[in-house]
mmCIF file of C-alpha atoms in Angstrom:
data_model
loop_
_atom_site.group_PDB
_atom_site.id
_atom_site.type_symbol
_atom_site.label_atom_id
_atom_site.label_comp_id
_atom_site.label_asym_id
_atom_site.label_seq_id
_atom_site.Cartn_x
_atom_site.Cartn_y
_atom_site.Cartn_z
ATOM 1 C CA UNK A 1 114.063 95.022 105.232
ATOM 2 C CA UNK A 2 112.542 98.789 105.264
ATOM 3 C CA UNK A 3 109.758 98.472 108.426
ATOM 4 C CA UNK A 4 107.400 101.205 110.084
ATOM 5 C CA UNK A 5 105.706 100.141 113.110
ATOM 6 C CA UNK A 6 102.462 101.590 113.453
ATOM 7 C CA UNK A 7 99.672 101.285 116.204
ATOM 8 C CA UNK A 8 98.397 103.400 119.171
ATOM 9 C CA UNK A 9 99.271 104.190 122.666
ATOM 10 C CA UNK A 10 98.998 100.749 124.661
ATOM 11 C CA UNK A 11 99.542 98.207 121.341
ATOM 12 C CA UNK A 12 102.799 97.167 122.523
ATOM 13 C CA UNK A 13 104.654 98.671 119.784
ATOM 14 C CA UNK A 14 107.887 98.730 122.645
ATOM 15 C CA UNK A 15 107.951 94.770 123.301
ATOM 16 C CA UNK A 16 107.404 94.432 119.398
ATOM 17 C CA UNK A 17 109.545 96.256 118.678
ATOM 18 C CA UNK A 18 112.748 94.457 120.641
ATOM 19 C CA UNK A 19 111.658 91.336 119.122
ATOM 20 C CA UNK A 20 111.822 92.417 115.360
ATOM 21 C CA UNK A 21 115.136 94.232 115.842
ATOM 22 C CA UNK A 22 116.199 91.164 117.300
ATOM 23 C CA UNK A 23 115.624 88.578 114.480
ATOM 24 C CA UNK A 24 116.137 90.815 111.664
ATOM 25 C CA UNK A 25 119.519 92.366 112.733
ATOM 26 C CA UNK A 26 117.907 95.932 111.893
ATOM 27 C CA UNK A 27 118.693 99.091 113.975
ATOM 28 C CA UNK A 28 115.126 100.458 116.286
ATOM 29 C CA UNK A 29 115.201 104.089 115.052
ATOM 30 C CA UNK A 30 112.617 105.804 117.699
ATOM 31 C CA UNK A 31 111.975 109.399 117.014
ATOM 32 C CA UNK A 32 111.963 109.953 120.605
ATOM 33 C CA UNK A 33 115.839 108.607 121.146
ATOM 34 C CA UNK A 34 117.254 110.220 117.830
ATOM 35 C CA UNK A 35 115.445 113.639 119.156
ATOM 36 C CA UNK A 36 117.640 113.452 122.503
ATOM 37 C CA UNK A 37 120.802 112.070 120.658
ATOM 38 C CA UNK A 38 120.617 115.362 118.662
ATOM 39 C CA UNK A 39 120.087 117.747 121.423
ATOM 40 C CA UNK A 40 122.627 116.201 124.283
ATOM 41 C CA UNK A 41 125.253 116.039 120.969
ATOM 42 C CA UNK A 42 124.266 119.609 120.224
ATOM 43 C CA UNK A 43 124.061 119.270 116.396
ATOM 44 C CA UNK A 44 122.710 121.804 114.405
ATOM 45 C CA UNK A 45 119.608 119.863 114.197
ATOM 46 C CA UNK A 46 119.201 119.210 118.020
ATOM 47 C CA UNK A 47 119.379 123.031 118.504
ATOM 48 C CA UNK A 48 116.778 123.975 116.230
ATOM 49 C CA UNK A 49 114.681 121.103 117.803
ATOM 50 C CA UNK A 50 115.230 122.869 121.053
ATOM 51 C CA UNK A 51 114.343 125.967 120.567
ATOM 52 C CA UNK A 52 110.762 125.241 119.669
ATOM 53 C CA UNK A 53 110.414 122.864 122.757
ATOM 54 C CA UNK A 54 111.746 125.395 125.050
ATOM 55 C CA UNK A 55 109.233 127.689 123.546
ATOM 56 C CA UNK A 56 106.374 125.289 124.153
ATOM 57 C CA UNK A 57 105.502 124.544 120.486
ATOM 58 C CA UNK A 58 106.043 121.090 118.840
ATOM 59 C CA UNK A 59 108.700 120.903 116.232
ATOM 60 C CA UNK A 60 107.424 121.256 112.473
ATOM 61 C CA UNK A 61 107.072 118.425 110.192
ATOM 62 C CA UNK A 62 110.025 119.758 108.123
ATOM 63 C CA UNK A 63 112.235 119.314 110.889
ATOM 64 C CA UNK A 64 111.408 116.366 111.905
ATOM 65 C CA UNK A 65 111.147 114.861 108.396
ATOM 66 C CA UNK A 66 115.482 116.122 108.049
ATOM 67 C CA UNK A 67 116.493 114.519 111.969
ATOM 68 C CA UNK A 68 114.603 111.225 110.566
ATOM 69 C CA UNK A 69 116.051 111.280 107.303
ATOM 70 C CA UNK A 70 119.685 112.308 108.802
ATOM 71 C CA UNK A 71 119.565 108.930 111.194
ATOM 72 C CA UNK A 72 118.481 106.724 108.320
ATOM 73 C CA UNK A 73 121.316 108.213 105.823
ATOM 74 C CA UNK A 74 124.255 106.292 108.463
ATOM 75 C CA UNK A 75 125.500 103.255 108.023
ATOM 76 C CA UNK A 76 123.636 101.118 109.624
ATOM 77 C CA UNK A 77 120.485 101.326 108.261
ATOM 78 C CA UNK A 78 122.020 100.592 104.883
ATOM 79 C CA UNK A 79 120.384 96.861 105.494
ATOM 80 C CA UNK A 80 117.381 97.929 106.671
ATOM 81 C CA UNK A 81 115.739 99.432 109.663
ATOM 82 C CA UNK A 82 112.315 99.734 111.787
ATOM 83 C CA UNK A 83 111.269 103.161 112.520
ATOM 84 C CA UNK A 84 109.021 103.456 115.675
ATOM 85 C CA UNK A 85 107.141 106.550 115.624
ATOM 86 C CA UNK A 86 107.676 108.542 112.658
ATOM 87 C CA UNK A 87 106.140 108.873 110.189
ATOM 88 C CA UNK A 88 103.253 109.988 112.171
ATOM 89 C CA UNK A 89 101.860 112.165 109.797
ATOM 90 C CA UNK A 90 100.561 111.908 106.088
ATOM 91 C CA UNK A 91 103.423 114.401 105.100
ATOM 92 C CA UNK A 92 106.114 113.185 106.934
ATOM 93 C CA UNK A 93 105.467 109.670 105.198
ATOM 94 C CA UNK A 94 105.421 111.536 101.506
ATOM 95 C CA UNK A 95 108.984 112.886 102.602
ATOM 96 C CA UNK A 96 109.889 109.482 104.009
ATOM 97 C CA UNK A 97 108.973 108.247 100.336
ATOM 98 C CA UNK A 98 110.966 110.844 98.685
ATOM 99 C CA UNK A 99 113.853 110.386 100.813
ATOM 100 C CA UNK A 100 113.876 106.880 99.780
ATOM 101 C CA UNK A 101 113.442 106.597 96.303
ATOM 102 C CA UNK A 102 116.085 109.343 95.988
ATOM 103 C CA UNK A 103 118.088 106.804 98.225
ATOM 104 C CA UNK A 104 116.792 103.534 95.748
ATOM 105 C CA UNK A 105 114.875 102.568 98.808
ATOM 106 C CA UNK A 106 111.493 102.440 99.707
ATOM 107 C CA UNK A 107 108.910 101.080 102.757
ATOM 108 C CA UNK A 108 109.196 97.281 102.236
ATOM 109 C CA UNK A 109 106.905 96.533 105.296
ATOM 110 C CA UNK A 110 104.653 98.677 107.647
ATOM 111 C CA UNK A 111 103.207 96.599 110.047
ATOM 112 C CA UNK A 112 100.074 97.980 112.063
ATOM 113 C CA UNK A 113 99.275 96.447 115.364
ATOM 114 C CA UNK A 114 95.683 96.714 115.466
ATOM 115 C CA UNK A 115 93.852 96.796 119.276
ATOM 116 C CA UNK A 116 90.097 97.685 120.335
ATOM 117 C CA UNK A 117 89.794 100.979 122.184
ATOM 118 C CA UNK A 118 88.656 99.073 125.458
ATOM 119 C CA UNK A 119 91.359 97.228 125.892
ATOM 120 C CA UNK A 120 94.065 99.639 124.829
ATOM 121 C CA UNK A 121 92.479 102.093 127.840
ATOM 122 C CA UNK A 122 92.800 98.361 130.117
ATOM 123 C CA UNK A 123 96.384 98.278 129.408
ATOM 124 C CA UNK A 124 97.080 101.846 129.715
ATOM 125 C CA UNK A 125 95.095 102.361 133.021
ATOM 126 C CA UNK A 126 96.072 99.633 134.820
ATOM 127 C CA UNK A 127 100.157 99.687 135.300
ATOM 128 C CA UNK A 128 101.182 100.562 138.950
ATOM 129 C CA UNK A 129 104.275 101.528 139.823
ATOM 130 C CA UNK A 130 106.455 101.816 143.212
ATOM 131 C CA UNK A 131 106.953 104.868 145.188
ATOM 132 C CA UNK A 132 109.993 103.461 146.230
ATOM 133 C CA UNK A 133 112.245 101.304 143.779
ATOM 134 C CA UNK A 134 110.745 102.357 140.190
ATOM 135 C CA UNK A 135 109.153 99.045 139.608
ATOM 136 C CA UNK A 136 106.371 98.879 137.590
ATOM 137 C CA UNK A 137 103.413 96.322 137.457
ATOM 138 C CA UNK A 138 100.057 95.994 135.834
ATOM 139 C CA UNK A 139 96.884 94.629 137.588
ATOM 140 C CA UNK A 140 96.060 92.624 134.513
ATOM 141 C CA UNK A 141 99.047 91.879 133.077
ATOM 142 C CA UNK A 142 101.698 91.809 135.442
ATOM 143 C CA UNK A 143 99.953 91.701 139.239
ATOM 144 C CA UNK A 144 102.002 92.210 142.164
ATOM 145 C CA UNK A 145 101.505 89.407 144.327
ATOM 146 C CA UNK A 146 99.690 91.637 146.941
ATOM 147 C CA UNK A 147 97.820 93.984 145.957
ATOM 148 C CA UNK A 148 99.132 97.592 146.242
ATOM 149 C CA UNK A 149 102.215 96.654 147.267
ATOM 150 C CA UNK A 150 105.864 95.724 145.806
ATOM 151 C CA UNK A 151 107.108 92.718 145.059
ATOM 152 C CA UNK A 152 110.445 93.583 145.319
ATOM 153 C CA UNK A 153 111.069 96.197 147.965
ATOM 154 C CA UNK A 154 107.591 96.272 149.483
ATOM 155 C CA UNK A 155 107.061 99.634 148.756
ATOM 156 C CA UNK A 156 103.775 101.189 147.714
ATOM 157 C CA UNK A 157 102.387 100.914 144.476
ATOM 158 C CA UNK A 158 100.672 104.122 142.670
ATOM 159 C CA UNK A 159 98.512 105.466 139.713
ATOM 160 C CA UNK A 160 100.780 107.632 137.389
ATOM 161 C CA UNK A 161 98.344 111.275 136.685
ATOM 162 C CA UNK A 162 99.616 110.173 132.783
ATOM 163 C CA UNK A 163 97.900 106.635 133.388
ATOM 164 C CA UNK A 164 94.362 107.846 134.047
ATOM 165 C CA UNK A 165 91.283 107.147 131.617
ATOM 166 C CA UNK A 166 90.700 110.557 130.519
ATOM 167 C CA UNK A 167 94.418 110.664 129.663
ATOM 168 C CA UNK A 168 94.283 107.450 128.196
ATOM 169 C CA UNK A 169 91.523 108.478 126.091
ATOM 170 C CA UNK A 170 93.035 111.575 125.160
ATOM 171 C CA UNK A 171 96.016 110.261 123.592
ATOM 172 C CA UNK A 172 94.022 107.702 121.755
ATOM 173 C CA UNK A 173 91.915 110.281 119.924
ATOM 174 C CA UNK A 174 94.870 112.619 119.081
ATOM 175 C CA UNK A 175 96.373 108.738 117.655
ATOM 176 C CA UNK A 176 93.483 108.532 115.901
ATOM 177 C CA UNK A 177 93.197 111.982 114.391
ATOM 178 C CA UNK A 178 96.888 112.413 113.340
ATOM 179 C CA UNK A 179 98.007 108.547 112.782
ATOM 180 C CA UNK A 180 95.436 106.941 111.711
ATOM 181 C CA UNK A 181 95.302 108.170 108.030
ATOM 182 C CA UNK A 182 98.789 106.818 108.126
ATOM 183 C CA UNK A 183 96.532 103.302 107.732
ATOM 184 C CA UNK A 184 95.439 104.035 104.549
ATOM 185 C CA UNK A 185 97.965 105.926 102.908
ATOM 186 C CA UNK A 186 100.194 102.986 103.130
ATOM 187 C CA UNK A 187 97.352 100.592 102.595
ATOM 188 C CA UNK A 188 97.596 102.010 99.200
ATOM 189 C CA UNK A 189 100.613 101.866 98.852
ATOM 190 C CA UNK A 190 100.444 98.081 99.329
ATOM 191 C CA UNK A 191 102.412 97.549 102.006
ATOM 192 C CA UNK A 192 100.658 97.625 105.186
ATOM 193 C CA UNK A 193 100.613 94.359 107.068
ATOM 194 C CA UNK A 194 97.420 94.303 109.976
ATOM 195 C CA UNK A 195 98.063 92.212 113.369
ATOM 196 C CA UNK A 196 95.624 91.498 115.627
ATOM 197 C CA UNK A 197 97.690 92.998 118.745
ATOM 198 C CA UNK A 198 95.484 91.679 121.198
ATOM 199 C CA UNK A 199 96.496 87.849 121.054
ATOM 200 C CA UNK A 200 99.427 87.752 123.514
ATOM 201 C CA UNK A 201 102.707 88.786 122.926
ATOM 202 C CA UNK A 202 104.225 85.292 121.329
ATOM 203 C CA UNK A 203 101.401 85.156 119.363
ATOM 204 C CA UNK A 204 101.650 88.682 117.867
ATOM 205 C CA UNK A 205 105.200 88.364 117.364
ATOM 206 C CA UNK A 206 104.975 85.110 115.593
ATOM 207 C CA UNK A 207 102.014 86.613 113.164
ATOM 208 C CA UNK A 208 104.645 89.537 112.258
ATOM 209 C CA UNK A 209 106.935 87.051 111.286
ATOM 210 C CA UNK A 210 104.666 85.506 109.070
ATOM 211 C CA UNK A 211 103.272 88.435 107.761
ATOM 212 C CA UNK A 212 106.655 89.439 106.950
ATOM 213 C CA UNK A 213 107.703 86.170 105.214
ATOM 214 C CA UNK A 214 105.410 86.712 102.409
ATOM 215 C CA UNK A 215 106.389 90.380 101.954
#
């Protein structure tokens, strides 16, 4: 099965994620990972990538668009695959769509973890982590059993500057404004499948699989 997993910062597209790879023996393509692959391997692909980072700028659509569609030609993605952020744009999912049905492919499923803004700035503003070992906790979520400090070394627990609301905010608006139209283009296309993601993680996971089942 063909999957895109779409929702915004704080969804929990990551734990999703692991859990669909998982039971449907598909590779977890993740822009982010394939980026790095391409620029520690120093392909031809990587090094263009680079050169706009080190230059600041973010790396066109058309690039993009050929390191996603240069992952999904291998071989094991002939049996499907879940791509976790890309497309993120419109245009990258019309090249996406080309590159498929030139393949005799196409997007079988693209689930959309849907989240209120509220709760999505809860999640995202409330993970803690330790000066000392790395651990991370959420107050929520995941509380340490005293507050501010580590469970498992004792050491202090901080506020990341990236975890803060107007951060959190920020990076839901530029979801909105560049992902979101994602929603309906693919809700046209008739293949979108909407999860509540704010249910609990078993619960989400076991509507995907549902959801799937009659795809």
């Amino acid at each position: 099965m063909n999957m895109i997993l779409l929702g915004p910062p704080g969804a929990g597209k990551g734990t999703q994620a692991v859990n669909i790879v998982e039971k449907y023996d598909v590779p977890h393509i993740s822009t982010g990972d394939i980026f790095r692959e391409n620029i520690k391997n120093g392909t031809e692909l990587g090094k263009k990538a680079q050169e706009y980072m080190n230059r600041g700028e973010l790396v066109p659509d058309e690039l993009v668009c050929e390191i996603a569609t240069d992952r999904l030609s291998r071989e094991d993605c002939a049996e499907g695959f879940l791509l976790d952020g890309f497309p993120r744009t419109v245009f990258q999912a019309e090249k996406l769509d080309e590159f498929l049905t030139a393949n005799g492919k196409k997007v079988d499923a693209v689930i959309n973890l849907e989240v209120e803004k509220e709760e999505l700035i809860t999640r995202l503003t409330g993970r803690r982590v330790c000066r000392k070992c790395g651990a991370s906790f959420h107050v929520v979520n995941i509380p340490p059993k005293t507050e501010g400090v580590c469970d498992y070394c004792g050491g202090e627990l901080y506020q990341r500057d990236d975890d803060t609301v107007e951060t959190a905010e920020n990076r839901i608006s530029v979801y909105d404004t560049q992902t979101k139209p994602l929603v309906d283009y693919y809700t046209k296309a008739g293949c979108i499948v909407n999860i509540d993601g704010a249910t609990g993680l078993e619960n989400v996971f076991a509507d995907i699989v549902t959801a799937l089942g009659e795809k």
